[in-house]
Amino acid sequence: MALSEFGLIARYFAACGAGRPDVRLGVGDDAALLVCPPGQELAAAIDTLVEGVHFPPGCSAASTGHRALAVNLSDLAAMGAQPAWALLALTLPSADEAWLSAFSQGLDRLARAHEVALVGGDTTHGPLCISVQILGHVPAGTALRRSGGSPGDILFVSGTPGDAAAGLMLEQGRLAAAPEAAAALRERFLFPTPRLALGARLRGHASACIDVSDGLLGDAGKLAAASGCGAELLLEELPLSAALVAAAGETRARELALTGGDDYELCFSVPAERVAALQQELPPGEWGYRAIGRLRAAADVYVSSAGRRLALAAAGYDHFS
Ligand code: ADP
Ligand code: MG
C-alpha cells in the first residue's frame, strides 16, 4: 500500500463522524472509552458487507460507506434505540485514495446526520469487505423486540418496499426504466434511509418490530415466528412507489415489495386497540407507514388477495386451487 495503514486511518477515519462528549477516548488507542448514560441499556449490532455479495463489484464507494453504516443504524431503529458510536473493520485490496475518500465521505455524512461518532476499528489487506459495529442506547426495559406480537395485532411497514431490489437490478442491468424512475430506485438501493426517528417513536406503541433487510414477506415471517404467531399480508395494501410500478409493472412490483431485499424499512405490529393512538401521534402520511396485514394464531405466513390465499412461487403468484 502506498499510504501506510496508520496514515490511512489518520487521513480518512480519525475524524470521521460526529464529535460526542460521551467519547472519552476515540480512534488512536488500543480501545475506545465510552460513557453510557445512566438508566439506559447498551444496544449493539454488527453487519458485514462483502463485495460481490452485498454490493456489486465496482459499486459507488460513497454508497458503500453509506450502506455499511445504514444497515447497522437500521438494526438499532428496529430496536427503538438511539445510535451513538460505531467501529469500522475494513479489509481493502489496496489503499485506493479515490475510493477511500468517497467511502469515508459517504460514511461521515450519514454518521453526522445521526450524531454517530466513529470511535475505532481495524484495517487489513485482503478482498474488499466492510464490517461496522454500532453501539447505542435505549431506556432500560423499553427496547422493541421481534417477539412481542400477539394474534390480532395489525402489521405495518414503512416506506415503499421493493424499491431497493429494483434499484439493484437497474445497477446490474437486469432491469430497464425511464431515467426519472431509474434514478429514484437506484437511490433507494445506494443510499437507504434508516428509520431511526420512527423506531424511537414506536416505543410504547409497537408490540414487535424488525427491520426489512431480506424481503418483507420473510422478515414479517421472522417477526411473526419470534412472536409465536403466523401472519396474513394483504397484497392490495402493499405500499408501492410510482417509480417501482413504472419500472417493473404492477405484478412484478408487488412481488419485489414482498421478496426484494435491501430496503431497510421497519415492519412492526401494533395491538388493534392501540392503532388509533399510534395514528394520532404519528400520522401515517407524515411518517410514511401503512397497515399491510395482521398477526394470526395459526403459525403459517401467507399473502392474500381479495380474501383468497396466494402461493408465492419463484415465477410469481399462483392461486391455491
Ligand atoms: P491495534 O493494533 O491496537 O488493534 P491498530 O493499529 O489496528 O490498533 O489501530 C490503531 C487505532 O486506529 C485504534 O484506535 C483503532 O481502533 C483505530 N482504527 C483502525 N482502523 C480503523 C478504521 N478503519 N476506522 C476507524 N478506526 C480505526
Ligand atoms: Mg489492529
Short mmCIF file of N, CA and C in Angstrom, two decimals, residues 34-138:
data_model
loop_
_atom_site.label_atom_id
_atom_site.label_comp_id
_atom_site.label_asym_id
_atom_site.label_seq_id
_atom_site.Cartn_x
_atom_site.Cartn_y
_atom_site.Cartn_z
N LEU A 34 -16.03 4.88 26.33
CA LEU A 34 -17.33 5.48 26.05
C LEU A 34 -18.16 5.54 27.32
N VAL A 35 -18.94 6.58 27.46
CA VAL A 35 -19.74 6.75 28.67
C VAL A 35 -21.20 6.45 28.34
N CYS A 36 -21.73 5.41 28.94
CA CYS A 36 -23.13 5.04 28.70
C CYS A 36 -24.01 5.80 29.68
N PRO A 37 -25.07 6.48 29.20
CA PRO A 37 -25.91 7.27 30.11
C PRO A 37 -26.60 6.37 31.14
N PRO A 38 -26.79 6.89 32.36
CA PRO A 38 -27.46 6.09 33.38
C PRO A 38 -28.90 5.79 32.98
N GLY A 39 -29.40 4.65 33.40
CA GLY A 39 -30.79 4.29 33.12
C GLY A 39 -31.02 3.75 31.72
N GLN A 40 -29.93 3.60 30.96
CA GLN A 40 -30.08 3.12 29.58
C GLN A 40 -29.42 1.76 29.42
N GLU A 41 -29.93 0.97 28.52
CA GLU A 41 -29.27 -0.27 28.14
C GLU A 41 -28.45 -0.03 26.88
N LEU A 42 -27.31 -0.73 26.78
CA LEU A 42 -26.47 -0.64 25.59
C LEU A 42 -27.09 -1.53 24.50
N ALA A 43 -27.28 -0.96 23.32
CA ALA A 43 -27.76 -1.74 22.16
C ALA A 43 -26.58 -1.91 21.23
N ALA A 44 -26.27 -3.14 20.81
CA ALA A 44 -25.10 -3.40 19.99
C ALA A 44 -25.48 -4.27 18.81
N ALA A 45 -24.96 -3.94 17.63
CA ALA A 45 -25.23 -4.75 16.43
C ALA A 45 -24.02 -4.64 15.51
N ILE A 46 -23.84 -5.61 14.66
CA ILE A 46 -22.76 -5.58 13.67
C ILE A 46 -23.25 -6.18 12.37
N ASP A 47 -22.81 -5.61 11.27
CA ASP A 47 -23.18 -6.12 9.95
C ASP A 47 -21.98 -6.00 9.02
N THR A 48 -21.83 -6.97 8.15
CA THR A 48 -20.70 -7.01 7.22
C THR A 48 -21.20 -6.89 5.78
N LEU A 49 -20.51 -6.11 4.99
CA LEU A 49 -20.78 -6.05 3.54
C LEU A 49 -19.58 -6.62 2.81
N VAL A 50 -19.80 -7.63 2.00
CA VAL A 50 -18.74 -8.26 1.21
C VAL A 50 -18.97 -7.91 -0.26
N GLU A 51 -17.93 -7.40 -0.90
CA GLU A 51 -18.05 -7.05 -2.32
C GLU A 51 -18.44 -8.29 -3.13
N GLY A 52 -19.40 -8.12 -4.01
CA GLY A 52 -19.84 -9.25 -4.83
C GLY A 52 -20.95 -10.07 -4.17
N VAL A 53 -21.16 -9.81 -2.87
CA VAL A 53 -22.25 -10.49 -2.17
C VAL A 53 -23.31 -9.49 -1.76
N HIS A 54 -22.88 -8.42 -1.08
CA HIS A 54 -23.83 -7.41 -0.58
C HIS A 54 -23.89 -6.16 -1.44
N PHE A 55 -22.93 -6.02 -2.31
CA PHE A 55 -22.96 -4.92 -3.29
C PHE A 55 -22.16 -5.36 -4.51
N PRO A 56 -22.56 -4.86 -5.71
CA PRO A 56 -21.87 -5.32 -6.93
C PRO A 56 -20.44 -4.81 -6.98
N PRO A 57 -19.53 -5.60 -7.54
CA PRO A 57 -18.15 -5.13 -7.72
C PRO A 57 -18.14 -3.80 -8.46
N GLY A 58 -17.33 -2.87 -8.00
CA GLY A 58 -17.26 -1.56 -8.65
C GLY A 58 -18.36 -0.60 -8.25
N CYS A 59 -19.15 -0.97 -7.27
CA CYS A 59 -20.25 -0.11 -6.79
C CYS A 59 -19.67 1.19 -6.22
N SER A 60 -20.45 2.27 -6.32
CA SER A 60 -20.03 3.58 -5.82
C SER A 60 -19.50 3.48 -4.39
N ALA A 61 -18.29 4.03 -4.17
CA ALA A 61 -17.67 3.97 -2.84
C ALA A 61 -18.46 4.79 -1.82
N ALA A 62 -19.03 5.91 -2.27
CA ALA A 62 -19.84 6.73 -1.34
C ALA A 62 -21.05 5.94 -0.86
N SER A 63 -21.65 5.20 -1.79
CA SER A 63 -22.77 4.35 -1.41
C SER A 63 -22.35 3.26 -0.45
N THR A 64 -21.20 2.66 -0.70
CA THR A 64 -20.74 1.57 0.16
C THR A 64 -20.49 2.09 1.58
N GLY A 65 -19.91 3.27 1.69
CA GLY A 65 -19.70 3.88 3.00
C GLY A 65 -21.02 4.17 3.71
N HIS A 66 -21.97 4.68 2.94
CA HIS A 66 -23.30 4.97 3.49
C HIS A 66 -23.98 3.69 3.94
N ARG A 67 -23.98 2.70 3.06
CA ARG A 67 -24.72 1.46 3.36
C ARG A 67 -24.12 0.69 4.53
N ALA A 68 -22.77 0.73 4.62
CA ALA A 68 -22.13 -0.02 5.71
C ALA A 68 -22.63 0.46 7.07
N LEU A 69 -22.87 1.78 7.17
CA LEU A 69 -23.41 2.30 8.42
C LEU A 69 -24.94 2.19 8.46
N ALA A 70 -25.59 2.45 7.32
CA ALA A 70 -27.06 2.48 7.29
C ALA A 70 -27.67 1.14 7.71
N VAL A 71 -27.06 0.03 7.30
CA VAL A 71 -27.64 -1.28 7.63
C VAL A 71 -27.59 -1.51 9.15
N ASN A 72 -26.55 -0.95 9.77
CA ASN A 72 -26.44 -1.06 11.22
C ASN A 72 -27.39 -0.11 11.94
N LEU A 73 -27.50 1.11 11.43
CA LEU A 73 -28.44 2.07 12.03
C LEU A 73 -29.86 1.51 11.96
N SER A 74 -30.14 0.81 10.86
CA SER A 74 -31.46 0.22 10.69
C SER A 74 -31.74 -0.83 11.78
N ASP A 75 -30.71 -1.58 12.15
CA ASP A 75 -30.89 -2.56 13.23
C ASP A 75 -31.23 -1.87 14.55
N LEU A 76 -30.59 -0.75 14.82
CA LEU A 76 -30.92 -0.03 16.06
C LEU A 76 -32.31 0.61 15.95
N ALA A 77 -32.66 1.09 14.76
CA ALA A 77 -34.01 1.65 14.56
C ALA A 77 -35.06 0.61 14.91
N ALA A 78 -34.81 -0.63 14.50
CA ALA A 78 -35.79 -1.70 14.74
C ALA A 78 -35.93 -2.02 16.22
N MET A 79 -34.93 -1.65 17.01
CA MET A 79 -34.98 -1.85 18.46
C MET A 79 -35.53 -0.63 19.17
N GLY A 80 -35.77 0.44 18.44
CA GLY A 80 -36.18 1.71 19.06
C GLY A 80 -35.03 2.39 19.78
N ALA A 81 -33.80 2.02 19.41
CA ALA A 81 -32.62 2.54 20.11
C ALA A 81 -32.00 3.73 19.38
N GLN A 82 -31.23 4.49 20.15
CA GLN A 82 -30.55 5.70 19.65
C GLN A 82 -29.10 5.35 19.38
N PRO A 83 -28.59 5.51 18.15
CA PRO A 83 -27.19 5.16 17.89
C PRO A 83 -26.25 6.22 18.48
N ALA A 84 -25.05 5.81 18.85
CA ALA A 84 -24.08 6.75 19.40
C ALA A 84 -22.67 6.55 18.83
N TRP A 85 -22.20 5.31 18.78
CA TRP A 85 -20.80 5.05 18.45
C TRP A 85 -20.71 3.93 17.43
N ALA A 86 -19.72 4.01 16.56
CA ALA A 86 -19.52 2.95 15.57
C ALA A 86 -18.04 2.56 15.51
N LEU A 87 -17.79 1.30 15.20
CA LEU A 87 -16.43 0.80 14.91
C LEU A 87 -16.44 0.22 13.51
N LEU A 88 -15.32 0.39 12.81
CA LEU A 88 -15.23 0.02 11.40
C LEU A 88 -14.09 -0.96 11.17
N ALA A 89 -14.38 -2.16 10.75
CA ALA A 89 -13.34 -3.12 10.35
C ALA A 89 -13.32 -3.17 8.83
N LEU A 90 -12.21 -2.71 8.27
CA LEU A 90 -12.10 -2.50 6.84
C LEU A 90 -11.01 -3.41 6.27
N THR A 91 -11.39 -4.26 5.32
CA THR A 91 -10.41 -5.07 4.61
C THR A 91 -10.36 -4.57 3.18
N LEU A 92 -9.18 -4.11 2.76
CA LEU A 92 -9.02 -3.43 1.47
C LEU A 92 -8.03 -4.16 0.58
N PRO A 93 -8.34 -4.28 -0.72
CA PRO A 93 -7.36 -4.87 -1.64
C PRO A 93 -6.18 -3.94 -1.89
N SER A 94 -6.40 -2.60 -1.79
CA SER A 94 -5.31 -1.63 -1.97
C SER A 94 -5.73 -0.32 -1.32
N ALA A 95 -4.77 0.55 -1.06
CA ALA A 95 -5.09 1.85 -0.47
C ALA A 95 -5.43 2.83 -1.59
N ASP A 96 -6.56 2.62 -2.22
CA ASP A 96 -7.02 3.45 -3.33
C ASP A 96 -7.62 4.73 -2.75
N GLU A 97 -6.87 5.84 -2.93
CA GLU A 97 -7.27 7.06 -2.22
C GLU A 97 -8.59 7.63 -2.72
N ALA A 98 -8.87 7.49 -4.02
CA ALA A 98 -10.15 7.99 -4.54
C ALA A 98 -11.29 7.20 -3.90
N TRP A 99 -11.12 5.90 -3.79
CA TRP A 99 -12.14 5.05 -3.18
C TRP A 99 -12.30 5.39 -1.69
N LEU A 100 -11.16 5.49 -1.00
CA LEU A 100 -11.20 5.78 0.44
C LEU A 100 -11.84 7.12 0.73
N SER A 101 -11.55 8.10 -0.11
CA SER A 101 -12.10 9.44 0.10
C SER A 101 -13.62 9.40 -0.05
N ALA A 102 -14.11 8.79 -1.12
CA ALA A 102 -15.56 8.73 -1.34
C ALA A 102 -16.24 7.86 -0.29
N PHE A 103 -15.61 6.73 0.05
CA PHE A 103 -16.16 5.83 1.06
C PHE A 103 -16.29 6.54 2.41
N SER A 104 -15.21 7.20 2.83
CA SER A 104 -15.24 7.84 4.15
C SER A 104 -16.23 9.01 4.16
N GLN A 105 -16.37 9.69 3.00
CA GLN A 105 -17.35 10.78 2.94
C GLN A 105 -18.78 10.26 3.06
N GLY A 106 -19.07 9.13 2.38
CA GLY A 106 -20.40 8.54 2.48
C GLY A 106 -20.72 8.12 3.91
N LEU A 107 -19.74 7.54 4.56
CA LEU A 107 -19.89 7.13 5.96
C LEU A 107 -20.04 8.35 6.87
N ASP A 108 -19.18 9.33 6.66
CA ASP A 108 -19.16 10.53 7.51
C ASP A 108 -20.48 11.29 7.44
N ARG A 109 -21.01 11.43 6.24
CA ARG A 109 -22.24 12.22 6.07
C ARG A 109 -23.40 11.59 6.85
N LEU A 110 -23.55 10.29 6.72
CA LEU A 110 -24.65 9.61 7.43
C LEU A 110 -24.40 9.59 8.94
N ALA A 111 -23.14 9.40 9.33
CA ALA A 111 -22.81 9.39 10.76
C ALA A 111 -23.14 10.73 11.40
N ARG A 112 -22.75 11.80 10.74
CA ARG A 112 -23.03 13.13 11.29
C ARG A 112 -24.53 13.41 11.33
N ALA A 113 -25.26 12.96 10.32
CA ALA A 113 -26.70 13.19 10.29
C ALA A 113 -27.39 12.57 11.51
N HIS A 114 -26.79 11.51 12.05
CA HIS A 114 -27.39 10.85 13.21
C HIS A 114 -26.53 10.97 14.46
N GLU A 115 -25.57 11.93 14.42
CA GLU A 115 -24.69 12.18 15.57
C GLU A 115 -23.99 10.93 16.07
N VAL A 116 -23.49 10.15 15.11
CA VAL A 116 -22.73 8.95 15.45
C VAL A 116 -21.24 9.24 15.32
N ALA A 117 -20.46 8.89 16.35
CA ALA A 117 -19.00 9.06 16.31
C ALA A 117 -18.35 7.75 15.91
N LEU A 118 -17.36 7.82 15.00
CA LEU A 118 -16.55 6.64 14.68
C LEU A 118 -15.43 6.60 15.71
N VAL A 119 -15.41 5.57 16.54
CA VAL A 119 -14.50 5.56 17.70
C VAL A 119 -13.39 4.52 17.61
N GLY A 120 -13.36 3.76 16.51
CA GLY A 120 -12.28 2.79 16.39
C GLY A 120 -12.53 1.84 15.25
N GLY A 121 -11.62 0.88 15.11
CA GLY A 121 -11.79 -0.08 14.02
C GLY A 121 -10.55 -0.91 13.82
N ASP A 122 -10.45 -1.45 12.64
CA ASP A 122 -9.30 -2.27 12.28
C ASP A 122 -9.15 -2.16 10.77
N THR A 123 -7.93 -2.15 10.30
CA THR A 123 -7.68 -2.01 8.86
C THR A 123 -6.73 -3.12 8.43
N THR A 124 -7.16 -3.90 7.45
CA THR A 124 -6.35 -5.03 6.99
C THR A 124 -6.37 -5.09 5.47
N HIS A 125 -5.49 -5.90 4.93
CA HIS A 125 -5.30 -6.05 3.49
C HIS A 125 -5.95 -7.36 3.05
N GLY A 126 -6.79 -7.30 2.01
CA GLY A 126 -7.46 -8.51 1.52
C GLY A 126 -8.60 -8.12 0.61
N PRO A 127 -9.44 -9.07 0.20
CA PRO A 127 -10.60 -8.76 -0.64
C PRO A 127 -11.54 -7.78 0.08
N LEU A 128 -12.13 -6.84 -0.69
CA LEU A 128 -12.92 -5.76 -0.10
C LEU A 128 -14.07 -6.29 0.76
N CYS A 129 -14.03 -5.91 2.03
CA CYS A 129 -15.03 -6.36 2.99
C CYS A 129 -15.12 -5.30 4.09
N ILE A 130 -16.33 -4.92 4.45
CA ILE A 130 -16.53 -3.84 5.42
C ILE A 130 -17.47 -4.31 6.52
N SER A 131 -16.98 -4.27 7.76
CA SER A 131 -17.85 -4.56 8.90
C SER A 131 -17.98 -3.30 9.73
N VAL A 132 -19.20 -2.93 10.07
CA VAL A 132 -19.43 -1.84 11.01
C VAL A 132 -20.15 -2.41 12.22
N GLN A 133 -19.61 -2.07 13.39
CA GLN A 133 -20.34 -2.38 14.62
C GLN A 133 -20.94 -1.08 15.14
N ILE A 134 -22.19 -1.13 15.48
CA ILE A 134 -22.86 0.06 16.01
C ILE A 134 -23.18 -0.18 17.48
N LEU A 135 -23.01 0.87 18.25
CA LEU A 135 -23.38 0.84 19.67
C LEU A 135 -24.30 2.02 19.92
N GLY A 136 -25.31 1.79 20.71
CA GLY A 136 -26.23 2.88 21.04
C GLY A 136 -26.94 2.57 22.33
N HIS A 137 -27.98 3.33 22.61
CA HIS A 137 -28.68 3.05 23.86
C HIS A 137 -30.18 3.24 23.75
N VAL A 138 -30.83 2.68 24.74
CA VAL A 138 -32.29 2.72 24.77
C VAL A 138 -32.69 2.70 26.25
#
